[in-house]
Coordinates of C-alpha atoms and ligand atoms in Angstrom, one line a residue:
X14 CA 128.7 145.4 156.9
X15 CA 126.5 142.8 155.2
X16 CA 122.8 142.5 155.9
X17 CA 122.0 139.7 158.3
X18 CA 119.5 137.2 156.9
X19 CA 117.3 134.2 158.2
X20 CA 120.4 132.1 157.3
X21 CA 122.4 134.2 160.0
X22 CA 120.1 133.1 162.6
X23 CA 120.8 129.7 161.8
X24 CA 124.7 130.1 161.5
X25 CA 124.4 131.7 165.1
X26 CA 122.5 128.6 166.4
X27 CA 124.8 126.2 164.8
X28 CA 128.1 128.2 166.5
X29 CA 126.1 128.1 169.9
X30 CA 125.8 131.8 169.9
X31 CA 122.8 133.4 171.1
X32 CA 120.5 135.3 169.0
X33 CA 119.4 138.9 170.2
X34 CA 116.4 140.3 168.6
X35 CA 114.2 143.5 169.9
X36 CA 111.1 145.0 168.8
X37 CA 111.1 148.5 167.2
X38 CA 108.5 150.5 165.8
X39 CA 110.0 153.8 164.5
X40 CA 112.6 155.5 162.5
X41 CA 115.0 156.9 165.2
X42 CA 114.7 153.5 167.4
X43 CA 115.7 151.3 164.5
X44 CA 118.7 153.5 163.7
X45 CA 119.7 152.9 167.3
X46 CA 119.2 149.2 167.0
X47 CA 121.1 148.9 163.8
X48 CA 124.1 150.8 165.3
X49 CA 124.1 148.5 168.3
X50 CA 124.1 145.7 165.8
X51 CA 121.2 143.7 167.0
X52 CA 120.8 140.5 165.2
X53 CA 117.0 141.0 164.3
X54 CA 114.3 143.5 164.4
X55 CA 110.7 142.7 164.9
X56 CA 108.2 145.2 164.0
X57 CA 105.6 143.3 166.4
X58 CA 102.0 143.7 166.5
X59 CA 102.6 144.5 170.2
X60 CA 102.8 148.1 168.7
X61 CA 99.0 147.9 169.1
X62 CA 99.4 148.4 173.0
X63 CA 102.7 150.0 173.4
X64 CA 102.4 152.6 170.6
X65 CA 98.9 152.8 169.7
X66 CA 97.2 152.1 173.3
X67 CA 94.8 149.5 172.0
X68 CA 93.9 147.0 174.8
X69 CA 95.2 144.0 172.8
X70 CA 96.9 143.1 169.6
X71 CA 93.5 142.3 167.9
X72 CA 92.9 145.9 167.0
X73 CA 96.0 146.8 164.8
X74 CA 95.4 146.6 161.0
X75 CA 97.7 145.4 158.2
X76 CA 97.7 149.1 157.0
X77 CA 99.0 150.6 160.4
X78 CA 101.5 147.9 160.7
X79 CA 102.8 148.6 157.3
X80 CA 103.4 152.4 158.3
X81 CA 105.5 151.2 161.2
X82 CA 107.3 148.5 158.9
X83 CA 108.2 151.2 156.5
X84 CA 109.7 153.7 159.3
X85 CA 111.8 151.0 160.7
X86 CA 113.2 149.6 157.3
X87 CA 114.0 153.4 156.6
X88 CA 115.9 153.5 159.9
X89 CA 117.6 150.3 159.7
X90 CA 118.4 149.7 156.0
X91 CA 121.2 146.9 156.8
X92 CA 119.2 145.1 159.5
X93 CA 116.9 142.0 159.3
X94 CA 113.5 143.0 159.8
X95 CA 110.5 140.8 160.7
X96 CA 107.0 142.1 159.9
X97 CA 104.7 140.8 162.3
X98 CA 101.1 139.7 160.5
X99 CA 98.5 141.0 162.4
X100 CA 95.0 139.2 163.5
X101 CA 93.0 138.4 160.6
X102 CA 95.5 139.8 157.8
X103 CA 96.3 136.2 157.1
X104 CA 93.5 133.9 158.7
X105 CA 91.1 133.8 155.8
X106 CA 93.1 131.9 153.0
X107 CA 96.4 131.1 151.7
X108 CA 95.8 133.6 149.0
X109 CA 95.1 136.5 151.5
X110 CA 97.8 135.3 153.8
X111 CA 100.1 135.2 150.9
X112 CA 99.2 138.6 149.3
X113 CA 99.4 140.4 152.6
X114 CA 102.8 138.8 153.5
X115 CA 104.1 140.2 150.2
X116 CA 102.8 143.7 151.1
X117 CA 105.1 143.5 154.1
X118 CA 107.9 142.7 152.3
X119 CA 107.2 145.5 149.5
X120 CA 107.2 147.6 152.8
X121 CA 110.6 146.6 153.8
X122 CA 110.4 143.6 156.0
X123 CA 112.7 140.8 155.2
X124 CA 110.4 138.1 156.6
X125 CA 107.2 137.7 158.2
X126 CA 105.8 136.3 161.5
X127 CA 103.0 134.1 161.6
X128 CA 101.4 132.9 164.9
X129 CA 100.4 129.2 165.7
X130 CA 100.5 125.9 163.8
X131 CA 97.2 124.7 162.3
X132 CA 96.8 123.3 158.8
X133 CA 96.4 126.6 157.3
X134 CA 99.5 128.4 159.0
X135 CA 101.4 125.4 157.8
X136 CA 100.3 125.8 154.0
X137 CA 100.6 129.5 154.4
X138 CA 104.2 128.8 156.0
X139 CA 105.0 126.7 153.0
X140 CA 103.8 129.1 150.2
X141 CA 105.6 131.9 151.6
X142 CA 108.9 130.2 151.9
X143 CA 108.3 128.9 148.3
X144 CA 107.6 132.6 147.3
X145 CA 110.8 133.9 149.0
X146 CA 109.1 135.2 152.2
X147 CA 111.0 133.8 155.2
X148 CA 108.4 132.9 157.9
X149 CA 109.3 133.1 161.8
X150 CA 106.8 131.1 163.5
X151 CA 105.3 131.7 167.1
X152 CA 104.2 128.9 169.4
X153 CA 103.6 128.8 173.1
X154 CA 101.4 131.7 174.3
X155 CA 100.1 133.5 171.1
X156 CA 98.5 136.6 171.9
X157 CA 96.1 136.8 168.8
X158 CA 94.5 133.6 170.4
X159 CA 93.8 135.6 173.8
X160 CA 90.3 135.1 173.6
X161 CA 90.6 131.2 173.1
X162 CA 93.5 130.8 175.7
X163 CA 91.3 132.9 178.2
X164 CA 94.3 135.1 179.5
X165 CA 97.9 135.6 179.6
X166 CA 98.5 132.0 180.7
X167 CA 101.8 130.2 180.8
X168 CA 102.0 127.1 178.3
X169 CA 103.6 123.7 178.0
X170 CA 103.5 123.4 182.1
X171 CA 103.5 119.6 181.7
X172 CA 105.7 117.1 179.7
X173 CA 102.9 116.3 177.7
X174 CA 101.8 120.0 176.7
X175 CA 105.5 120.6 176.0
X176 CA 105.7 117.5 173.7
X177 CA 102.6 118.7 171.9
X178 CA 104.2 122.2 171.4
X179 CA 107.3 120.4 170.1
X180 CA 105.0 118.5 167.6
X181 CA 103.9 121.9 166.3
X182 CA 107.3 123.2 166.3
X183 CA 108.6 120.2 164.1
X184 CA 105.6 120.9 161.7
X185 CA 106.8 124.3 161.3
X186 CA 110.5 123.5 160.8
X187 CA 109.2 121.0 158.0
X188 CA 106.9 123.6 156.4
X189 CA 110.1 125.7 156.3
X190 CA 110.1 128.4 159.2
X191 CA 113.6 129.6 159.8
X192 CA 113.1 129.9 163.6
X193 CA 110.1 129.9 166.1
X194 CA 109.3 132.2 168.7
X195 CA 108.5 130.4 172.1
X196 CA 106.4 132.7 174.1
X197 CA 105.6 132.3 178.0
X198 CA 106.6 128.7 179.0
X199 CA 108.6 127.2 181.7
X200 CA 112.4 127.3 181.0
X201 CA 112.6 123.7 181.0
X202 CA 110.0 123.0 178.6
X203 CA 111.4 125.6 176.0
X204 CA 114.9 124.1 176.6
X205 CA 113.5 120.5 175.7
X206 CA 111.7 122.0 172.5
X207 CA 114.8 124.0 171.4
X208 CA 117.2 120.8 171.9
X209 CA 114.9 118.8 169.6
X210 CA 114.6 121.1 166.8
X211 CA 117.4 122.0 164.1
X212 CA 116.0 125.5 163.7
X213 CA 116.5 128.2 166.2
X214 CA 114.0 129.2 168.8
X215 CA 113.6 132.7 170.2
X216 CA 112.2 133.0 173.6
X217 CA 110.3 135.5 175.1
X218 CA 109.5 134.6 178.9
X219 CA 110.8 131.2 178.1
X220 CA 114.0 131.1 179.9
X221 CA 117.7 131.0 178.9
X222 CA 117.6 127.8 177.0
X223 CA 116.3 129.0 174.0
X224 CA 118.6 129.8 171.0
X225 CA 117.8 133.4 171.3
X226 CA 115.8 136.0 173.1
X227 CA 113.2 138.9 171.9
X228 CA 111.5 141.4 174.1
X229 CA 109.5 144.5 173.7
X230 CA 111.8 147.5 173.5
X231 CA 109.4 149.7 175.4
X232 CA 109.2 147.1 178.3
X233 CA 113.0 146.9 178.7
X234 CA 113.6 150.7 178.4
X235 CA 110.9 151.2 181.1
X236 CA 108.9 153.4 178.7
X237 CA 105.4 151.4 178.9
X238 CA 104.2 151.1 182.1
X239 CA 100.6 149.9 181.9
X240 CA 101.9 146.3 182.9
X241 CA 105.3 144.9 183.2
X242 CA 105.5 141.0 182.6
X243 CA 107.6 139.0 185.1
X244 CA 110.1 138.1 182.4
X245 CA 110.8 141.8 182.0
X246 CA 114.2 143.1 182.8
X247 CA 114.3 146.9 183.0
X248 CA 117.7 148.3 181.4
X249 CA 116.5 151.8 181.8
X250 CA 113.6 153.9 183.1
X251 CA 112.7 156.2 180.2
X252 CA 109.4 157.0 181.8
X253 CA 111.0 158.7 184.7
X254 CA 113.7 160.2 182.4
X255 CA 110.9 161.7 180.0
X256 CA 108.8 162.9 183.1
X257 CA 111.6 164.8 184.6
X258 CA 112.6 166.3 181.2
X259 CA 109.0 167.6 180.3
X260 CA 108.4 169.0 183.8
X261 CA 111.9 170.7 183.7
X262 CA 111.0 172.1 180.3
X263 CA 107.6 173.3 181.3
X264 CA 108.6 175.3 184.2
X265 CA 111.8 176.6 182.1
X266 CA 109.0 178.0 179.5
X267 CA 106.9 179.4 182.3
X268 CA 109.8 181.0 184.3
X269 CA 111.2 182.5 180.8
X270 CA 114.4 180.4 181.2
X271 CA 113.8 178.8 177.6
X272 CA 114.5 179.6 174.9
X273 CA 117.7 181.4 175.9
X274 CA 119.9 183.2 173.5
X275 CA 121.5 180.0 172.6
X276 CA 118.3 178.7 171.1
X277 CA 117.3 181.9 169.4
X278 CA 118.0 183.3 166.1
X279 CA 119.7 186.9 166.2
X280 CA 119.1 189.8 163.6
X281 CA 121.9 191.5 162.2
X282 CA 123.1 194.6 163.9
X283 CA 121.5 197.0 161.3
X284 CA 118.5 195.4 161.0
X285 CA 118.0 195.4 165.1
X286 CA 118.7 199.1 165.0
X287 CA 115.6 199.7 162.5
X288 CA 113.4 197.9 165.0
X289 CA 114.8 200.2 168.0
X290 CA 114.5 203.3 165.7
X291 CA 110.8 202.4 164.7
Ligands
KIV308 O1 104.5 141.6 168.9 C1 105.2 141.4 169.5 O2 106.2 142.1 169.9 C2 105.8 139.9 169.6 C3 106.9 139.4 170.7 C4 107.3 138.0 170.2 C5 107.6 140.2 171.3 O3 105.2 139.1 168.9

């Protein structure tokens, strides 16, 4: 099957088909996502929390992100992979952002995600697109601005604030972004923004009116349990599955049930006899 691209997202939107994205951070999960035919994989900086155990996304570095992008791209060779640019890997200058976006592509990503929409981000978006690096924008709640926003606060709660987000979205669209993530906002606001853009929106905690959805895979599989946002639907409970398996393994080791003959390597009969004779 041909690799999906940024253009596939536009086609899906134009055909009124929803876009399903998920995050992934490792090789074997990426393999499953590819086999399942997911439209796009984000190697999100959320891995700072769900994989590396940091308190926020601020702590993860570009070098750390690149390791996960490489792993996912090895597991999902035919998928559309977006590398999330971590805090301060693109904020210093256009040159810094462009060079680091290039590192994401060299590591196996097919596009990058940039948070926010100030003048610098718009210039960087334009430069990336001109250089052949598709850009996924990110508006609404932007976790890298957590200290400025002052917490996990819902954005676009009034017509006026939703209009402001729409204005930013239009600027990103004009700068060449192929789609925009809308995070944590009332469904009506996200739908209004979506209806007034040509490019697709990908919602997370932004209701059903977006062109597509993305969630953190560890959240929907019930593996990450430090906190569960209201917008997360659990499709599995891996925390409990892993717990039960680990407890069973541990007790079988202690009781001598594991490993059994089935999981052991046998000597040839003549060799075993030598052990018995000796
Ligand atoms: O880092 C992340 O996982 C994200 C979300 C949009 C899912 O930015």
